[in-house]
PDB file of C-alpha atoms in Angstrom:
ATOM      1  CA  MET A  15     123.798  63.538 101.038  1.00 47.00           C
ATOM      2  CA  HIS A  16     124.324  67.041  99.883  1.00 50.00           C
ATOM      3  CA  ALA A  17     127.055  67.915  97.503  1.00 49.00           C
ATOM      4  CA  PRO A  18     129.895  69.642  99.337  1.00 54.00           C
ATOM      5  CA  ILE A  19     129.442  73.379  99.273  1.00 55.00           C
ATOM      6  CA  THR A  20     132.653  75.015  98.260  1.00 65.00           C
ATOM      7  CA  SER A  21     132.888  78.623  97.319  1.00 79.00           C
ATOM      8  CA  THR A  22     135.909  80.821  97.287  1.00 90.00           C
ATOM      9  CA  THR A  23     135.758  84.569  97.416  1.00 93.00           C
ATOM     10  CA  ARG A  24     138.731  86.752  96.680  1.00 96.00           C
ATOM     11  CA  LEU A  25     139.008  90.199  98.221  1.00 97.00           C
ATOM     12  CA  PRO A  26     141.737  92.752  97.544  1.00 97.00           C
ATOM     13  CA  ILE A  27     143.869  94.165 100.373  1.00 97.00           C
ATOM     14  CA  GLY A  28     145.216  97.493  99.233  1.00 96.00           C
ATOM     15  CA  SER A  29     143.952 100.164 101.626  1.00 94.00           C
ATOM     16  CA  ASP A  30     142.483 100.583 105.085  1.00 88.00           C
ATOM     17  CA  ALA A  31     139.024 100.684 103.493  1.00 92.00           C
ATOM     18  CA  ASP A  32     139.791  97.186 102.183  1.00 95.00           C
ATOM     19  CA  LEU A  33     140.637  96.070 105.739  1.00 95.00           C
ATOM     20  CA  ALA A  34     137.203  97.226 106.869  1.00 93.00           C
ATOM     21  CA  TRP A  35     135.622  95.419 103.937  1.00 94.00           C
ATOM     22  CA  VAL A  36     137.531  92.196 104.734  1.00 96.00           C
ATOM     23  CA  ARG A  37     136.313  92.376 108.348  1.00 96.00           C
ATOM     24  CA  GLN A  38     132.708  92.831 107.249  1.00 95.00           C
ATOM     25  CA  GLN A  39     132.806  89.986 104.754  1.00 96.00           C
ATOM     26  CA  VAL A  40     134.450  87.575 107.197  1.00 97.00           C
ATOM     27  CA  ARG A  41     131.921  88.537 109.866  1.00 97.00           C
ATOM     28  CA  GLN A  42     128.990  88.008 107.519  1.00 96.00           C
ATOM     29  CA  THR A  43     130.225  84.663 106.224  1.00 96.00           C
ATOM     30  CA  ALA A  44     131.106  83.360 109.698  1.00 97.00           C
ATOM     31  CA  ALA A  45     127.675  84.366 110.987  1.00 96.00           C
ATOM     32  CA  ASP A  46     125.955  82.678 108.022  1.00 95.00           C
ATOM     33  CA  LEU A  47     127.905  79.472 108.703  1.00 95.00           C
ATOM     34  CA  GLY A  48     126.734  79.394 112.311  1.00 95.00           C
ATOM     35  CA  PHE A  49     129.863  80.478 114.178  1.00 96.00           C
ATOM     36  CA  ASN A  50     128.888  81.787 117.611  1.00 95.00           C
ATOM     37  CA  LEU A  51     129.545  85.387 118.542  1.00 96.00           C
ATOM     38  CA  VAL A  52     132.837  84.802 120.364  1.00 96.00           C
ATOM     39  CA  GLN A  53     134.144  82.626 117.512  1.00 96.00           C
ATOM     40  CA  GLN A  54     133.072  85.243 114.978  1.00 97.00           C
ATOM     41  CA  THR A  55     134.817  87.950 116.928  1.00 97.00           C
ATOM     42  CA  LYS A  56     138.034  85.947 117.208  1.00 97.00           C
ATOM     43  CA  LEU A  57     137.999  85.067 113.531  1.00 97.00           C
ATOM     44  CA  VAL A  58     137.324  88.633 112.400  1.00 97.00           C
ATOM     45  CA  THR A  59     140.024  89.943 114.741  1.00 96.00           C
ATOM     46  CA  ALA A  60     142.564  87.420 113.416  1.00 97.00           C
ATOM     47  CA  ALA A  61     141.576  88.337 109.850  1.00 97.00           C
ATOM     48  CA  SER A  62     142.045  92.019 110.637  1.00 96.00           C
ATOM     49  CA  GLU A  63     145.550  91.394 112.023  1.00 95.00           C
ATOM     50  CA  LEU A  64     146.617  89.299 109.032  1.00 96.00           C
ATOM     51  CA  ALA A  65     145.079  91.582 106.417  1.00 96.00           C
ATOM     52  CA  ARG A  66     146.871  94.532 107.994  1.00 94.00           C
ATOM     53  CA  ASN A  67     150.140  92.584 107.982  1.00 92.00           C
ATOM     54  CA  ALA A  68     149.671  91.910 104.260  1.00 94.00           C
ATOM     55  CA  LEU A  69     149.013  95.617 103.714  1.00 94.00           C
ATOM     56  CA  VAL A  70     151.717  97.106 105.951  1.00 91.00           C
ATOM     57  CA  HIS A  71     154.518  94.558 105.596  1.00 90.00           C
ATOM     58  CA  GLY A  72     153.653  92.953 102.282  1.00 92.00           C
ATOM     59  CA  GLY A  73     152.671  96.086 100.394  1.00 94.00           C
ATOM     60  CA  GLY A  74     149.159  94.763  99.806  1.00 95.00           C
ATOM     61  CA  GLY A  75     147.753  91.561  98.399  1.00 96.00           C
ATOM     62  CA  HIS A  76     144.518  89.686  98.687  1.00 97.00           C
ATOM     63  CA  MET A  77     142.485  87.378 100.883  1.00 98.00           C
ATOM     64  CA  GLU A  78     140.904  84.146  99.726  1.00 98.00           C
ATOM     65  CA  MET A  79     137.929  83.005 101.738  1.00 97.00           C
ATOM     66  CA  THR A  80     136.782  79.409 101.346  1.00 97.00           C
ATOM     67  CA  VAL A  81     133.821  77.749 102.974  1.00 95.00           C
ATOM     68  CA  LEU A  82     134.662  74.186 104.025  1.00 94.00           C
ATOM     69  CA  THR A  83     132.382  71.242 104.632  1.00 90.00           C
ATOM     70  CA  GLU A  84     133.697  68.025 106.105  1.00 87.00           C
ATOM     71  CA  GLY A  85     130.850  65.685 106.885  1.00 87.00           C
ATOM     72  CA  ALA A  86     128.587  67.610 109.198  1.00 86.00           C
ATOM     73  CA  HIS A  87     131.328  70.077 110.090  1.00 90.00           C
ATOM     74  CA  ARG A  88     131.479  73.457 108.514  1.00 93.00           C
ATOM     75  CA  GLY A  89     134.452  75.692 108.547  1.00 95.00           C
ATOM     76  CA  LEU A  90     136.028  78.749 107.086  1.00 96.00           C
ATOM     77  CA  ARG A  91     139.505  79.016 105.632  1.00 97.00           C
ATOM     78  CA  LEU A  92     141.127  82.394 105.070  1.00 98.00           C
ATOM     79  CA  SER A  93     144.373  82.869 103.176  1.00 98.00           C
ATOM     80  CA  PHE A  94     146.204  86.174 103.234  1.00 97.00           C
ATOM     81  CA  VAL A  95     148.573  86.461 100.315  1.00 97.00           C
ATOM     82  CA  ASP A  96     151.123  89.153  99.603  1.00 94.00           C
ATOM     83  CA  ALA A  97     154.071  89.441  97.260  1.00 92.00           C
ATOM     84  CA  GLY A  98     156.155  91.503  99.652  1.00 90.00           C
ATOM     85  CA  PRO A  99     159.679  90.997 100.960  1.00 90.00           C
ATOM     86  CA  GLY A 100     158.749  87.938 103.005  1.00 88.00           C
ATOM     87  CA  ILE A 101     159.603  87.221 106.624  1.00 86.00           C
ATOM     88  CA  ARG A 102     163.280  86.637 107.234  1.00 81.00           C
ATOM     89  CA  ASP A 103     162.952  85.020 110.635  1.00 81.00           C
ATOM     90  CA  VAL A 104     159.543  83.414 111.096  1.00 82.00           C
ATOM     91  CA  GLU A 105     160.270  82.295 114.646  1.00 81.00           C
ATOM     92  CA  LEU A 106     161.195  85.829 115.659  1.00 82.00           C
ATOM     93  CA  ALA A 107     158.161  87.297 113.878  1.00 82.00           C
ATOM     94  CA  MET A 108     155.919  84.935 115.819  1.00 83.00           C
ATOM     95  CA  THR A 109     157.282  86.200 119.150  1.00 80.00           C
ATOM     96  CA  ASP A 110     154.885  88.283 121.226  1.00 76.00           C
ATOM     97  CA  GLY A 111     155.926  91.900 121.241  1.00 72.00           C
ATOM     98  CA  TYR A 112     158.256  91.682 118.261  1.00 70.00           C
ATOM     99  CA  THR A 113     157.407  94.284 115.656  1.00 71.00           C
ATOM    100  CA  THR A 114     158.932  95.958 112.664  1.00 66.00           C
ATOM    101  CA  GLY A 115     155.846  97.970 111.807  1.00 62.00           C
ATOM    102  CA  GLY A 116     155.155 100.194 114.787  1.00 56.00           C
ATOM    103  CA  GLY A 117     152.381  97.972 116.094  1.00 60.00           C
ATOM    104  CA  LEU A 118     152.262  96.052 119.310  1.00 57.00           C
ATOM    105  CA  GLY A 119     153.829  92.933 117.848  1.00 64.00           C
ATOM    106  CA  MET A 120     150.728  90.914 118.581  1.00 70.00           C
ATOM    107  CA  GLY A 121     149.565  90.460 115.005  1.00 81.00           C
ATOM    108  CA  LEU A 122     150.930  87.055 114.022  1.00 89.00           C
ATOM    109  CA  SER A 123     151.209  85.467 117.443  1.00 90.00           C
ATOM    110  CA  GLY A 124     147.842  86.848 118.507  1.00 90.00           C
ATOM    111  CA  ALA A 125     146.101  85.724 115.333  1.00 93.00           C
ATOM    112  CA  LYS A 126     147.486  82.230 115.832  1.00 94.00           C
ATOM    113  CA  ARG A 127     145.983  82.057 119.319  1.00 93.00           C
ATOM    114  CA  LEU A 128     142.564  83.107 118.051  1.00 95.00           C
ATOM    115  CA  VAL A 129     141.963  80.282 115.566  1.00 95.00           C
ATOM    116  CA  LYS A 130     142.175  76.496 115.483  1.00 93.00           C
ATOM    117  CA  GLU A 131     144.601  76.103 112.576  1.00 95.00           C
ATOM    118  CA  PHE A 132     147.371  78.444 111.490  1.00 96.00           C
ATOM    119  CA  ALA A 133     149.934  78.014 108.724  1.00 95.00           C
ATOM    120  CA  LEU A 134     152.572  80.465 107.599  1.00 94.00           C
ATOM    121  CA  ASP A 135     154.527  80.142 104.378  1.00 93.00           C
ATOM    122  CA  SER A 136     157.042  82.839 103.626  1.00 91.00           C
ATOM    123  CA  ARG A 137     159.817  83.035 101.064  1.00 90.00           C
ATOM    124  CA  PRO A 138     162.239  85.925 101.329  1.00 89.00           C
ATOM    125  CA  GLY A 139     161.874  88.101  98.259  1.00 90.00           C
ATOM    126  CA  GLU A 140     158.720  86.362  97.062  1.00 92.00           C
ATOM    127  CA  GLY A 141     156.039  86.992  99.613  1.00 93.00           C
ATOM    128  CA  THR A 142     154.057  85.549 102.444  1.00 93.00           C
ATOM    129  CA  THR A 143     150.895  83.481 102.702  1.00 96.00           C
ATOM    130  CA  VAL A 144     149.202  83.005 106.049  1.00 96.00           C
ATOM    131  CA  THR A 145     146.284  80.594 106.178  1.00 97.00           C
ATOM    132  CA  ILE A 146     143.926  80.242 109.103  1.00 97.00           C
ATOM    133  CA  THR A 147     141.061  77.804 109.483  1.00 96.00           C
ATOM    134  CA  ASP A 148     138.331  77.570 112.041  1.00 96.00           C
ATOM    135  CA  TRP A 149     135.407  75.217 112.441  1.00 96.00           C
ATOM    136  CA  VAL A 150     131.942  75.818 113.747  1.00 95.00           C
ATOM    137  CA  SER A 151     131.816  74.290 117.184  1.00 82.00           C
ATOM    138  CA  GLY A 152     129.187  74.020 119.823  1.00 60.00           C
ATOM    139  CA  LEU A 153     125.932  72.167 119.678  1.00 54.00           C
ATOM    140  CA  PRO A 154     124.812  70.781 116.340  1.00 53.00           C
ATOM    141  CA  ALA A 155     122.584  73.266 114.623  1.00 51.00           C
ATOM    142  CA  PRO A 156     120.009  70.988 112.896  1.00 52.00           C
ATOM    143  CA  ARG A 157     116.518  71.248 114.251  1.00 53.00           C
ATOM    144  CA  THR A 158     116.604  68.618 116.927  1.00 49.00           C
ATOM    145  CA  GLY A 159     114.412  69.640 119.827  1.00 48.00           C
ATOM    146  CA  ALA A 160     116.900  71.431 122.005  1.00 46.00           C
ATOM    147  CA  PRO A 161     116.033  71.623 125.703  1.00 50.00           C
TER     148      PRO A 161
ATOM    149  CA  MET B  15     129.421  85.864  97.673  1.00 41.00           C
ATOM    150  CA  THR B  16     126.716  87.974  99.228  1.00 40.00           C
ATOM    151  CA  GLY B  17     124.341  89.463  96.703  1.00 41.00           C
ATOM    152  CA  LEU B  18     124.067  92.930  98.087  1.00 42.00           C
ATOM    153  CA  PRO B  19     127.062  94.807  99.370  1.00 43.00           C
ATOM    154  CA  ALA B  20     126.854  95.266 103.117  1.00 42.00           C
ATOM    155  CA  MET B  21     126.905  98.722 104.616  1.00 44.00           C
ATOM    156  CA  HIS B  22     130.214 100.308 103.908  1.00 43.00           C
ATOM    157  CA  PRO B  23     130.328 103.387 106.102  1.00 47.00           C
ATOM    158  CA  GLY B  24     132.657 106.091 104.975  1.00 51.00           C
ATOM    159  CA  PRO B  25     135.904 106.821 106.720  1.00 56.00           C
ATOM    160  CA  GLY B  26     134.627 110.119 108.072  1.00 71.00           C
ATOM    161  CA  PRO B  27     135.902 111.617 111.305  1.00 83.00           C
ATOM    162  CA  VAL B  28     134.505 110.411 114.626  1.00 89.00           C
ATOM    163  CA  PRO B  29     132.592 113.171 116.455  1.00 91.00           C
ATOM    164  CA  VAL B  30     133.897 114.258 119.861  1.00 93.00           C
ATOM    165  CA  LEU B  31     131.146 115.658 122.103  1.00 92.00           C
ATOM    166  CA  ALA B  32     131.684 117.817 125.182  1.00 91.00           C
ATOM    167  CA  LEU B  33     129.532 117.033 128.243  1.00 89.00           C
ATOM    168  CA  GLY B  34     130.565 119.576 130.820  1.00 89.00           C
ATOM    169  CA  ASP B  35     134.217 118.868 131.513  1.00 92.00           C
ATOM    170  CA  VAL B  36     134.141 115.416 129.916  1.00 95.00           C
ATOM    171  CA  LEU B  37     134.672 114.539 126.262  1.00 96.00           C
ATOM    172  CA  LEU B  38     132.478 111.731 124.969  1.00 96.00           C
ATOM    173  CA  VAL B  39     133.457 109.712 121.917  1.00 96.00           C
ATOM    174  CA  THR B  40     131.152 107.030 120.563  1.00 96.00           C
ATOM    175  CA  LEU B  41     132.741 104.510 118.220  1.00 95.00           C
ATOM    176  CA  LEU B  42     130.342 102.749 115.899  1.00 90.00           C
ATOM    177  CA  GLY B  43     130.801  99.860 113.499  1.00 83.00           C
ATOM    178  CA  GLU B  44     133.791  99.723 111.226  1.00 83.00           C
ATOM    179  CA  LEU B  45     136.473 102.205 112.076  1.00 87.00           C
ATOM    180  CA  HIS B  46     139.062 102.736 109.385  1.00 89.00           C
ATOM    181  CA  ASP B  47     142.674 102.903 110.525  1.00 90.00           C
ATOM    182  CA  GLY B  48     142.985 106.458 109.273  1.00 90.00           C
ATOM    183  CA  ALA B  49     139.900 107.577 111.209  1.00 92.00           C
ATOM    184  CA  ALA B  50     141.283 105.998 114.397  1.00 92.00           C
ATOM    185  CA  GLU B  51     144.547 107.892 114.063  1.00 92.00           C
ATOM    186  CA  GLN B  52     142.660 111.096 113.275  1.00 93.00           C
ATOM    187  CA  LEU B  53     140.612 110.590 116.441  1.00 95.00           C
ATOM    188  CA  GLN B  54     143.763 110.400 118.536  1.00 94.00           C
ATOM    189  CA  HIS B  55     144.839 113.739 117.101  1.00 94.00           C
ATOM    190  CA  ASP B  56     141.369 115.305 117.508  1.00 95.00           C
ATOM    191  CA  ILE B  57     141.047 114.334 121.169  1.00 96.00           C
ATOM    192  CA  SER B  58     144.449 115.734 122.081  1.00 95.00           C
ATOM    193  CA  GLN B  59     143.638 118.969 120.268  1.00 95.00           C
ATOM    194  CA  ARG B  60     140.292 119.277 122.005  1.00 95.00           C
ATOM    195  CA  ILE B  61     141.825 118.731 125.449  1.00 96.00           C
ATOM    196  CA  ALA B  62     144.577 121.259 124.809  1.00 94.00           C
ATOM    197  CA  SER B  63     142.363 123.957 123.302  1.00 93.00           C
ATOM    198  CA  SER B  64     139.261 123.573 125.476  1.00 91.00           C
ATOM    199  CA  PRO B  65     138.227 126.791 127.250  1.00 89.00           C
ATOM    200  CA  MET B  66     137.414 124.788 130.387  1.00 90.00           C
ATOM    201  CA  PRO B  67     139.782 122.118 131.693  1.00 93.00           C
ATOM    202  CA  VAL B  68     138.882 118.661 130.454  1.00 94.00           C
ATOM    203  CA  ALA B  69     138.784 116.201 133.346  1.00 93.00           C
ATOM    204  CA  GLY B  70     138.216 113.071 131.358  1.00 95.00           C
ATOM    205  CA  VAL B  71     137.564 111.313 128.096  1.00 96.00           C
ATOM    206  CA  VAL B  72     134.944 108.596 127.837  1.00 97.00           C
ATOM    207  CA  ILE B  73     135.188 106.304 124.821  1.00 97.00           C
ATOM    208  CA  ASP B  74     131.981 104.376 124.292  1.00 97.00           C
ATOM    209  CA  LEU B  75     132.839 101.023 122.710  1.00 97.00           C
ATOM    210  CA  SER B  76     129.402  99.430 122.970  1.00 96.00           C
ATOM    211  CA  GLY B  77     128.948  99.668 119.201  1.00 95.00           C
ATOM    212  CA  VAL B  78     132.357  98.193 118.401  1.00 95.00           C
ATOM    213  CA  GLU B  79     132.385  94.587 117.196  1.00 95.00           C
ATOM    214  CA  ILE B  80     136.112  93.991 117.118  1.00 94.00           C
ATOM    215  CA  ILE B  81     139.235  95.534 118.604  1.00 95.00           C
ATOM    216  CA  ASP B  82     142.421  94.348 116.967  1.00 94.00           C
ATOM    217  CA  SER B  83     145.962  95.224 118.010  1.00 91.00           C
ATOM    218  CA  PHE B  84     145.948  98.361 115.871  1.00 92.00           C
ATOM    219  CA  LEU B  85     142.828  99.823 117.466  1.00 93.00           C
ATOM    220  CA  GLY B  86     144.071  98.617 120.856  1.00 92.00           C
ATOM    221  CA  ARG B  87     147.295 100.552 120.317  1.00 91.00           C
ATOM    222  CA  VAL B  88     145.377 103.674 119.268  1.00 93.00           C
ATOM    223  CA  LEU B  89     143.157 103.483 122.373  1.00 94.00           C
ATOM    224  CA  ALA B  90     146.214 103.064 124.613  1.00 93.00           C
ATOM    225  CA  GLU B  91     147.893 106.031 122.937  1.00 93.00           C
ATOM    226  CA  ILE B  92     144.793 108.204 123.252  1.00 95.00           C
ATOM    227  CA  ALA B  93     144.797 107.440 126.985  1.00 95.00           C
ATOM    228  CA  ALA B  94     148.521 108.103 127.302  1.00 94.00           C
ATOM    229  CA  SER B  95     148.391 111.459 125.547  1.00 94.00           C
ATOM    230  CA  ALA B  96     145.239 112.481 127.442  1.00 95.00           C
ATOM    231  CA  ARG B  97     147.030 111.632 130.696  1.00 94.00           C
ATOM    232  CA  LEU B  98     149.906 113.933 129.719  1.00 95.00           C
ATOM    233  CA  LEU B  99     147.305 116.654 129.155  1.00 95.00           C
ATOM    234  CA  ALA B 100     145.856 116.003 132.638  1.00 94.00           C
ATOM    235  CA  ALA B 101     142.739 114.108 131.557  1.00 95.00           C
ATOM    236  CA  ARG B 102     141.729 110.568 132.438  1.00 95.00           C
ATOM    237  CA  THR B 103     140.379 108.159 129.840  1.00 96.00           C
ATOM    238  CA  VAL B 104     137.711 105.554 130.513  1.00 97.00           C
ATOM    239  CA  LEU B 105     136.711 102.860 128.020  1.00 97.00           C
ATOM    240  CA  ALA B 106     133.009 102.169 128.403  1.00 97.00           C
ATOM    241  CA  GLY B 107     130.750  99.361 127.309  1.00 97.00           C
ATOM    242  CA  MET B 108     133.151  96.857 125.801  1.00 97.00           C
ATOM    243  CA  ARG B 109     131.257  93.799 124.558  1.00 97.00           C
ATOM    244  CA  PRO B 110     132.051  90.494 126.273  1.00 97.00           C
ATOM    245  CA  ALA B 111     133.131  88.805 123.016  1.00 97.00           C
ATOM    246  CA  VAL B 112     135.532  91.685 122.368  1.00 96.00           C
ATOM    247  CA  ALA B 113     136.971  91.426 125.886  1.00 96.00           C
ATOM    248  CA  ILE B 114     137.508  87.661 125.542  1.00 95.00           C
ATOM    249  CA  THR B 115     139.194  88.144 122.178  1.00 96.00           C
ATOM    250  CA  LEU B 116     141.471  90.930 123.443  1.00 94.00           C
ATOM    251  CA  VAL B 117     142.716  88.757 126.292  1.00 92.00           C
ATOM    252  CA  GLU B 118     143.434  85.862 123.955  1.00 92.00           C
ATOM    253  CA  LEU B 119     145.127  88.209 121.514  1.00 90.00           C
ATOM    254  CA  GLY B 120     147.415  89.240 124.352  1.00 87.00           C
ATOM    255  CA  LEU B 121     146.251  92.828 124.762  1.00 85.00           C
ATOM    256  CA  THR B 122     145.322  93.909 128.248  1.00 80.00           C
ATOM    257  CA  LEU B 123     145.478  97.712 127.862  1.00 84.00           C
ATOM    258  CA  PRO B 124     147.312  98.409 131.123  1.00 78.00           C
ATOM    259  CA  GLY B 125     146.698 101.811 132.630  1.00 75.00           C
ATOM    260  CA  LEU B 126     143.323 102.263 130.975  1.00 89.00           C
ATOM    261  CA  SER B 127     140.250 102.562 133.153  1.00 93.00           C
ATOM    262  CA  THR B 128     137.148 100.701 132.071  1.00 96.00           C
ATOM    263  CA  ALA B 129     133.472 100.914 132.951  1.00 97.00           C
ATOM    264  CA  LEU B 130     130.519  98.756 132.005  1.00 97.00           C
ATOM    265  CA  ASN B 131     128.668 101.654 130.403  1.00 96.00           C
ATOM    266  CA  VAL B 132     128.871 105.387 129.787  1.00 95.00           C
ATOM    267  CA  GLU B 133     126.896 106.273 132.909  1.00 94.00           C
ATOM    268  CA  LYS B 134     129.300 104.330 135.139  1.00 95.00           C
ATOM    269  CA  ALA B 135     132.243 105.860 133.288  1.00 96.00           C
ATOM    270  CA  LEU B 136     130.935 109.351 134.022  1.00 94.00           C
ATOM    271  CA  SER B 137     130.457 108.608 137.695  1.00 93.00           C
ATOM    272  CA  LEU B 138     133.948 107.140 137.822  1.00 93.00           C
ATOM    273  CA  LEU B 139     135.306 110.407 136.456  1.00 91.00           C
ATOM    274  CA  GLY B 140     133.032 112.466 138.700  1.00 82.00           C
ATOM    275  CA  ARG B 141     134.451 110.832 141.771  1.00 51.00           C
ATOM    276  CA  ALA B 142     137.973 111.210 140.551  1.00 46.00           C
ATOM    277  CA  SER B 143     137.800 114.923 139.783  1.00 40.00           C
ATOM    278  CA  SER B 144     136.726 116.333 143.149  1.00 39.00           C
ATOM    279  CA  ALA B 145     137.541 119.874 142.064  1.00 40.00           C
ATOM    280  CA  ALA B 146     135.097 119.875 139.184  1.00 43.00           C
ATOM    281  CA  PRO B 147     131.367 119.709 139.752  1.00 46.00           C
ATOM    282  CA  THR B 148     129.859 116.429 138.689  1.00 46.00           C
ATOM    283  CA  ALA B 149     128.360 116.566 135.245  1.00 47.00           C
ATOM    284  CA  HIS B 150     124.635 116.648 135.610  1.00 46.00           C
ATOM    285  CA  LEU B 151     123.021 114.344 133.124  1.00 46.00           C
ATOM    286  CA  GLU B 152     119.347 113.704 132.798  1.00 46.00           C
ATOM    287  CA  GLU B 153     119.448 111.588 129.720  1.00 44.00           C
ATOM    288  CA  GLY B 154     118.292 108.019 129.665  1.00 43.00           C
ATOM    289  CA  ALA B 155     119.895 106.919 126.445  1.00 41.00           C
TER     290      ALA B 155
END
């Protein structure tokens, strides 16, 4: 039995250069963990949406990236934290096409569709934390003689 | 926790190349939001100020690893403003993983033409603009 690998990385979200950096780091980590290309792309896209939300609506914040191990399963948890005004009506904000920021209104609802687990915690006046988690799926990676 | 910082390309402007009466834009790697918005401005300017009428704009996405709703909106707006300036826009070479993700995200980019690669995008535009001679390309890249 290996000891559980747990490492958390914290990245700032304060500019559009930071968004690019967040995308690169999520991509790299997801690839290292063995996420397939489509999963990587979905995860990076969701991260990009949520990081931009933290920047545009929350006035900036940070992302915490944690590698998860649960038995043989490996996953990645990303938390996007801002100390902005918070979301007044979460249900409305999760509606496709609803936007207050000049986007397409696909950020939150779209990000939720792209990952396995999605949690949103927002307190008006205090800020918003969105946490997404995805797990490496597909065939087990260990070197069993694959056909 | 990677030891070496990955490549962090600068937010420089995206070059817009003229091939006959078609503008070709190749997007590569990480595009900063500011550079995407600048591109929208640059393309419109180029169409409006070109000495010869611009029939179309081809945006090569084969080097793009993700399209989120922001970049999707910028691409849709580039196409919409090009259309108002009498030019068609074709998105070329989108990666399958990006296409799958866009659909799940809920973005379908209505009104935008797509082609599997730049060559097919150019022939699509060549057929559409019967007045202009077809761009003659002898490049194999």
